[in-house]
PDB file of C-alpha atoms in Angstrom:
ATOM      1  CA  MET A1231      -0.202  -0.256   0.279  1.00 95.00           C
ATOM      2  CA  THR A1232       1.107   3.691  -0.684  1.00 98.00           C
ATOM      3  CA  TYR A1233       0.103   6.817   1.649  1.00 98.00           C
ATOM      4  CA  ALA A1234      -0.050  10.780   0.639  1.00 98.00           C
ATOM      5  CA  ILE A1235      -0.920  13.429   2.815  1.00 98.00           C
ATOM      6  CA  ILE A1236      -2.546  16.274   1.087  1.00 98.00           C
ATOM      7  CA  GLY A1237      -2.480  19.504   2.772  1.00 97.00           C
ATOM      8  CA  PHE A1238       0.880  20.499   4.704  1.00 96.00           C
ATOM      9  CA  GLY A1239      -0.606  23.045   7.606  1.00 95.00           C
ATOM     10  CA  GLU A1240       0.044  21.731  10.616  1.00 96.00           C
ATOM     11  CA  ILE A1241      -2.331  18.698  10.629  1.00 96.00           C
ATOM     12  CA  GLY A1242      -0.714  17.639   7.180  1.00 97.00           C
ATOM     13  CA  GLN A1243       3.060  17.701   9.282  1.00 97.00           C
ATOM     14  CA  THR A1244       1.627  16.131  12.371  1.00 97.00           C
ATOM     15  CA  LEU A1245       0.066  12.947  10.134  1.00 98.00           C
ATOM     16  CA  ALA A1246       3.518  13.281   8.673  1.00 98.00           C
ATOM     17  CA  LYS A1247       5.119  12.956  12.052  1.00 97.00           C
ATOM     18  CA  THR A1248       3.324   9.926  13.134  1.00 97.00           C
ATOM     19  CA  PHE A1249       4.459   8.062   9.857  1.00 98.00           C
ATOM     20  CA  ALA A1250       7.915   9.310  10.235  1.00 97.00           C
ATOM     21  CA  ARG A1251       7.833   7.762  13.697  1.00 96.00           C
ATOM     22  CA  LYS A1252       6.846   4.345  12.552  1.00 97.00           C
ATOM     23  CA  GLY A1253       9.531   4.631   9.796  1.00 97.00           C
ATOM     24  CA  ILE A1254       5.788   4.089   7.222  1.00 98.00           C
ATOM     25  CA  ALA A1255       6.846   6.099   3.778  1.00 98.00           C
ATOM     26  CA  VAL A1256       4.277   8.556   2.742  1.00 98.00           C
ATOM     27  CA  SER A1257       3.805  11.270   0.126  1.00 98.00           C
ATOM     28  CA  VAL A1258       3.107  15.327   0.900  1.00 98.00           C
ATOM     29  CA  ALA A1259       1.427  17.462  -0.898  1.00 97.00           C
ATOM     30  CA  THR A1260      -0.573  20.734  -1.636  1.00 95.00           C
ATOM     31  CA  THR A1261      -1.248  22.912  -4.921  1.00 90.00           C
ATOM     32  CA  ARG A1262       2.305  24.406  -4.092  1.00 92.00           C
ATOM     33  CA  ASP A1263       5.196  23.557  -6.141  1.00 94.00           C
ATOM     34  CA  PRO A1264       7.302  20.868  -3.708  1.00 96.00           C
ATOM     35  CA  GLU A1265       9.879  23.075  -3.619  1.00 95.00           C
ATOM     36  CA  SER A1266       8.378  25.466  -1.260  1.00 95.00           C
ATOM     37  CA  PHE A1267       8.302  23.090   1.434  1.00 96.00           C
ATOM     38  CA  ALA A1268      10.521  20.482   0.693  1.00 96.00           C
ATOM     39  CA  SER A1269      12.838  21.495   3.507  1.00 96.00           C
ATOM     40  CA  THR A1270       9.910  20.936   6.245  1.00 96.00           C
ATOM     41  CA  ALA A1271       8.974  17.559   4.857  1.00 96.00           C
ATOM     42  CA  VAL A1272      12.948  16.396   5.071  1.00 94.00           C
ATOM     43  CA  ALA A1273      13.137  17.729   7.779  1.00 96.00           C
ATOM     44  CA  ILE A1274      10.226  15.569   9.358  1.00 97.00           C
ATOM     45  CA  GLY A1275      11.992  12.346   8.196  1.00 94.00           C
ATOM     46  CA  PRO A1276      13.549  10.530   5.582  1.00 90.00           C
ATOM     47  CA  GLY A1277      10.429   8.488   4.159  1.00 95.00           C
ATOM     48  CA  ILE A1278       8.414  11.984   4.133  1.00 98.00           C
ATOM     49  CA  THR A1279       8.503  12.861   0.152  1.00 97.00           C
ATOM     50  CA  PRO A1280       7.453  16.285  -0.912  1.00 97.00           C
ATOM     51  CA  THR A1281       5.592  15.605  -4.345  1.00 97.00           C
ATOM     52  CA  THR A1282       3.265  17.199  -6.617  1.00 97.00           C
ATOM     53  CA  LEU A1283      -0.797  16.705  -5.933  1.00 96.00           C
ATOM     54  CA  ALA A1284      -0.751  14.743  -9.735  1.00 96.00           C
ATOM     55  CA  GLU A1285       2.053  12.185  -8.048  1.00 97.00           C
ATOM     56  CA  ALA A1286       0.129  12.456  -4.307  1.00 97.00           C
ATOM     57  CA  VAL A1287      -3.337  11.149  -5.471  1.00 97.00           C
ATOM     58  CA  GLU A1288      -1.666   8.153  -7.498  1.00 97.00           C
ATOM     59  CA  ALA A1289      -1.174   6.529  -3.855  1.00 98.00           C
ATOM     60  CA  ASP A1290      -3.717   3.837  -2.423  1.00 98.00           C
ATOM     61  CA  VAL A1291      -4.515   5.561   0.671  1.00 98.00           C
ATOM     62  CA  ILE A1292      -4.783  10.002   0.506  1.00 98.00           C
ATOM     63  CA  PHE A1293      -4.919  11.922   3.817  1.00 98.00           C
ATOM     64  CA  LEU A1294      -7.465  15.002   2.984  1.00 98.00           C
ATOM     65  CA  ALA A1295      -5.932  16.778   5.532  1.00 97.00           C
ATOM     66  CA  VAL A1296      -6.683  20.427   3.462  1.00 96.00           C
ATOM     67  CA  ARG A1297      -9.819  22.583   4.888  1.00 94.00           C
ATOM     68  CA  PHE A1298     -12.946  21.337   4.345  1.00 94.00           C
ATOM     69  CA  GLN A1299     -13.967  24.359   2.099  1.00 94.00           C
ATOM     70  CA  SER A1300     -10.879  23.381  -0.047  1.00 95.00           C
ATOM     71  CA  HIS A1301     -12.038  19.692  -0.718  1.00 96.00           C
ATOM     72  CA  PRO A1302     -13.808  20.026  -3.739  1.00 96.00           C
ATOM     73  CA  ASP A1303      -9.912  21.605  -5.866  1.00 95.00           C
ATOM     74  CA  VAL A1304      -8.601  18.279  -4.733  1.00 97.00           C
ATOM     75  CA  ALA A1305     -11.419  15.808  -5.596  1.00 97.00           C
ATOM     76  CA  LYS A1306     -11.020  17.280  -9.381  1.00 96.00           C
ATOM     77  CA  VAL A1307      -7.155  16.300  -9.751  1.00 96.00           C
ATOM     78  CA  LEU A1308      -8.973  13.089 -10.907  1.00 96.00           C
ATOM     79  CA  PRO A1309     -12.242  11.912 -12.909  1.00 95.00           C
ATOM     80  CA  ASP A1310     -12.801   8.803 -11.046  1.00 95.00           C
ATOM     81  CA  TRP A1311     -10.948   8.291  -7.321  1.00 98.00           C
ATOM     82  CA  GLN A1312     -12.124   4.044  -8.166  1.00 97.00           C
ATOM     83  CA  GLY A1313      -9.204   2.236  -5.810  1.00 96.00           C
ATOM     84  CA  LYS A1314      -8.383   4.653  -3.882  1.00 98.00           C
ATOM     85  CA  ILE A1315      -9.077   5.326  -0.053  1.00 98.00           C
ATOM     86  CA  ILE A1316      -9.754   8.458   1.338  1.00 98.00           C
ATOM     87  CA  VAL A1317      -9.303   9.422   4.943  1.00 98.00           C
ATOM     88  CA  ASP A1318     -11.497  12.967   5.381  1.00 97.00           C
ATOM     89  CA  VAL A1319      -9.306  14.337   8.130  1.00 97.00           C
ATOM     90  CA  THR A1320     -11.653  17.527   7.629  1.00 95.00           C
ATOM     91  CA  ASN A1321     -13.423  19.879   9.829  1.00 92.00           C
ATOM     92  CA  ALA A1322     -16.329  22.134   8.293  1.00 91.00           C
ATOM     93  CA  TYR A1323     -16.606  23.881  11.558  1.00 90.00           C
ATOM     94  CA  GLY A1324     -18.246  27.523  10.943  1.00 89.00           C
ATOM     95  CA  VAL A1325     -19.543  25.714   7.916  1.00 90.00           C
ATOM     96  CA  SER A1326     -23.580  26.240   8.284  1.00 87.00           C
ATOM     97  CA  THR A1327     -25.791  23.154   8.094  1.00 80.00           C
ATOM     98  CA  GLU A1328     -28.045  24.876   4.984  1.00 84.00           C
ATOM     99  CA  ASP A1329     -24.865  25.067   3.138  1.00 86.00           C
ATOM    100  CA  MET A1330     -24.301  21.690   3.852  1.00 85.00           C
ATOM    101  CA  ASP A1331     -27.813  20.609   3.017  1.00 85.00           C
ATOM    102  CA  GLY A1332     -28.612  19.008   6.497  1.00 81.00           C
ATOM    103  CA  ARG A1333     -25.854  16.606   5.339  1.00 86.00           C
ATOM    104  CA  PRO A1334     -22.821  15.053   7.456  1.00 89.00           C
ATOM    105  CA  SER A1335     -19.911  16.643   6.028  1.00 92.00           C
ATOM    106  CA  ALA A1336     -18.021  13.577   5.130  1.00 93.00           C
ATOM    107  CA  LYS A1337     -21.387  12.588   3.017  1.00 94.00           C
ATOM    108  CA  ILE A1338     -20.563  16.008   1.245  1.00 94.00           C
ATOM    109  CA  VAL A1339     -16.771  14.579   0.908  1.00 96.00           C
ATOM    110  CA  ALA A1340     -17.673  11.078  -0.579  1.00 96.00           C
ATOM    111  CA  ASP A1341     -20.268  12.624  -2.942  1.00 95.00           C
ATOM    112  CA  ALA A1342     -17.393  14.570  -4.028  1.00 97.00           C
ATOM    113  CA  PHE A1343     -14.225  12.122  -4.480  1.00 98.00           C
ATOM    114  CA  ALA A1344     -16.665   9.975  -6.835  1.00 95.00           C
ATOM    115  CA  GLY A1345     -15.499   5.986  -6.679  1.00 96.00           C
ATOM    116  CA  GLY A1346     -13.871   6.403  -4.306  1.00 98.00           C
ATOM    117  CA  ARG A1347     -14.066   4.967  -0.546  1.00 98.00           C
ATOM    118  CA  VAL A1348     -14.207   7.544   2.475  1.00 98.00           C
ATOM    119  CA  VAL A1349     -13.154   7.034   5.510  1.00 98.00           C
ATOM    120  CA  LYS A1350     -13.644   9.392   8.397  1.00 97.00           C
ATOM    121  CA  GLY A1351     -10.873   9.613  10.859  1.00 97.00           C
ATOM    122  CA  PHE A1352      -8.484  11.052  12.171  1.00 97.00           C
ATOM    123  CA  ASN A1353      -9.634  14.811  12.614  1.00 95.00           C
ATOM    124  CA  HIS A1354     -11.078  14.548  16.407  1.00 93.00           C
ATOM    125  CA  LEU A1355      -7.622  15.155  18.024  1.00 93.00           C
ATOM    126  CA  VAL A1356      -5.734  19.002  18.210  1.00 92.00           C
ATOM    127  CA  ALA A1357      -2.849  18.683  16.188  1.00 94.00           C
ATOM    128  CA  ALA A1358      -1.210  19.020  19.439  1.00 94.00           C
ATOM    129  CA  VAL A1359      -2.183  16.175  20.806  1.00 95.00           C
ATOM    130  CA  LEU A1360      -2.194  13.974  18.113  1.00 94.00           C
ATOM    131  CA  ASP A1361       1.681  14.947  17.253  1.00 94.00           C
ATOM    132  CA  GLN A1362       2.453  13.343  20.805  1.00 95.00           C
ATOM    133  CA  ASP A1363       3.489   9.545  21.409  1.00 94.00           C
ATOM    134  CA  PRO A1364      -0.133   7.392  20.770  1.00 96.00           C
ATOM    135  CA  ALA A1365       2.072   5.118  23.050  1.00 94.00           C
ATOM    136  CA  LEU A1366       1.181   6.445  26.817  1.00 90.00           C
ATOM    137  CA  GLN A1367       0.994   4.896  30.165  1.00 86.00           C
ATOM    138  CA  GLY A1368       0.301   1.391  28.882  1.00 91.00           C
ATOM    139  CA  GLY A1369      -2.421   1.949  26.591  1.00 97.00           C
ATOM    140  CA  ARG A1370      -2.616   3.478  22.785  1.00 97.00           C
ATOM    141  CA  ARG A1371      -4.613   6.838  21.647  1.00 97.00           C
ATOM    142  CA  VAL A1372      -7.000   6.044  19.881  1.00 97.00           C
ATOM    143  CA  VAL A1373      -8.590   7.192  16.917  1.00 97.00           C
ATOM    144  CA  PHE A1374     -11.966   7.331  15.618  1.00 97.00           C
ATOM    145  CA  LEU A1375     -13.015   5.718  11.991  1.00 97.00           C
ATOM    146  CA  SER A1376     -16.278   6.036  10.531  1.00 97.00           C
ATOM    147  CA  SER A1377     -17.687   5.157   6.802  1.00 97.00           C
ATOM    148  CA  ASP A1378     -19.938   3.070   4.711  1.00 97.00           C
ATOM    149  CA  ASN A1379     -17.328   0.701   3.772  1.00 97.00           C
ATOM    150  CA  GLU A1380     -15.947  -1.780   5.993  1.00 97.00           C
ATOM    151  CA  ASP A1381     -13.336  -2.801   3.844  1.00 98.00           C
ATOM    152  CA  ALA A1382     -11.778   0.763   3.722  1.00 98.00           C
ATOM    153  CA  ALA A1383     -13.008   1.392   7.298  1.00 98.00           C
ATOM    154  CA  ALA A1384     -10.646  -1.859   8.411  1.00 98.00           C
ATOM    155  CA  GLN A1385      -7.603  -1.135   6.141  1.00 98.00           C
ATOM    156  CA  VAL A1386      -7.247   2.385   7.602  1.00 98.00           C
ATOM    157  CA  GLY A1387      -7.708   0.691  11.080  1.00 98.00           C
ATOM    158  CA  ALA A1388      -5.083  -1.692  10.377  1.00 98.00           C
ATOM    159  CA  LEU A1389      -3.004   1.477   9.079  1.00 98.00           C
ATOM    160  CA  ALA A1390      -3.852   3.098  12.138  1.00 98.00           C
ATOM    161  CA  GLU A1391      -2.565   0.646  14.292  1.00 98.00           C
ATOM    162  CA  ASP A1392       1.086   0.394  12.669  1.00 98.00           C
ATOM    163  CA  LEU A1393       1.309   4.223  13.694  1.00 98.00           C
ATOM    164  CA  GLY A1394       0.472   2.918  17.106  1.00 97.00           C
ATOM    165  CA  PHE A1395      -3.289   4.093  17.709  1.00 98.00           C
ATOM    166  CA  ALA A1396      -6.278   1.935  18.943  1.00 98.00           C
ATOM    167  CA  PRO A1397      -9.186   2.059  16.158  1.00 98.00           C
ATOM    168  CA  ILE A1398     -12.519   2.305  17.192  1.00 97.00           C
ATOM    169  CA  GLN A1399     -15.200   2.039  14.473  1.00 97.00           C
ATOM    170  CA  LEU A1400     -17.924   3.949  14.823  1.00 96.00           C
ATOM    171  CA  GLY A1401     -20.001   2.579  11.534  1.00 95.00           C
ATOM    172  CA  GLY A1402     -21.456   4.656   9.145  1.00 96.00           C
ATOM    173  CA  LEU A1403     -21.008   8.085   8.146  1.00 93.00           C
ATOM    174  CA  SER A1404     -24.298   8.969   8.372  1.00 89.00           C
ATOM    175  CA  GLU A1405     -24.476   7.275  12.175  1.00 88.00           C
ATOM    176  CA  GLY A1406     -20.937   7.738  13.550  1.00 87.00           C
ATOM    177  CA  GLY A1407     -19.295  10.463  11.459  1.00 83.00           C
ATOM    178  CA  LEU A1408     -22.159  13.211  13.278  1.00 83.00           C
ATOM    179  CA  LEU A1409     -20.295  12.340  16.515  1.00 90.00           C
ATOM    180  CA  VAL A1410     -16.340  13.128  14.934  1.00 88.00           C
ATOM    181  CA  GLN A1411     -18.092  15.731  12.531  1.00 85.00           C
ATOM    182  CA  ALA A1412     -18.206  19.991  13.299  1.00 83.00           C
ATOM    183  CA  HIS A1413     -20.102  22.436  11.965  1.00 76.00           C
ATOM    184  CA  ASN A1414     -21.991  25.544  12.559  1.00 82.00           C
ATOM    185  CA  LYS A1415     -20.579  26.320  15.788  1.00 82.00           C
ATOM    186  CA  SER A1416     -20.642  23.095  17.495  1.00 84.00           C
ATOM    187  CA  TRP A1417     -18.362  20.147  17.258  1.00 87.00           C
ATOM    188  CA  GLY A1418     -19.659  16.289  17.268  1.00 86.00           C
ATOM    189  CA  ARG A1419     -19.784  14.865  20.917  1.00 89.00           C
ATOM    190  CA  LEU A1420     -16.545  12.784  20.362  1.00 91.00           C
ATOM    191  CA  ILE A1421     -14.421  15.473  18.928  1.00 91.00           C
ATOM    192  CA  PHE A1422     -11.592  16.723  21.471  1.00 89.00           C
ATOM    193  CA  LYS A1423     -11.899  13.402  23.551  1.00 91.00           C
ATOM    194  CA  ASP A1424      -8.468  11.948  24.625  1.00 94.00           C
ATOM    195  CA  LEU A1425      -8.898   8.531  25.169  1.00 94.00           C
ATOM    196  CA  VAL A1426      -7.104   5.625  25.841  1.00 95.00           C
ATOM    197  CA  ARG A1427      -6.943   2.174  25.454  1.00 95.00           C
ATOM    198  CA  PHE A1428      -5.086  -0.282  27.358  1.00 94.00           C
ATOM    199  CA  GLY A1429      -5.194  -4.319  26.478  1.00 78.00           C
TER     200      GLY A1429
END
């Protein structure tokens, strides 16, 4: 499996550090020329490769770490996302319910990435917490995952374990996704919940 992170702000860089910590290679991209952020990427670790957006979308699993409002720009890069898993790390805080037609934000992302399998995840912790080693006090920090595709959720769950986290599956995007989504000025009930699983 090949991995890419699209978006290299605070969350994108933090995700890259979680890959580097475990020695798992990942490409990182933005809409900018990779030269503009290459030094930051290289400083994180040897397996972090700055690349173009066109190259990043060739990966099997793509972490979408851009602003929610920017996801359509990324979705336009490919006409069909068949065979791809998109991990939706976005948060739609400040986006009105009307603008989302009353739907969960992850459903909107899933519609934009036609043919792809979307897994909502890695979005409920702030960067400063996500940046910490997930192994603590003999347990592992929890990440919540939700998807309408069980196989995609299982694959991202396996990756989360490889990264040192304890994945908890929340079910479909319209059910579990609501627990970890933000919209208007409100946060889902599981957002910011920093939990540790033992055993």
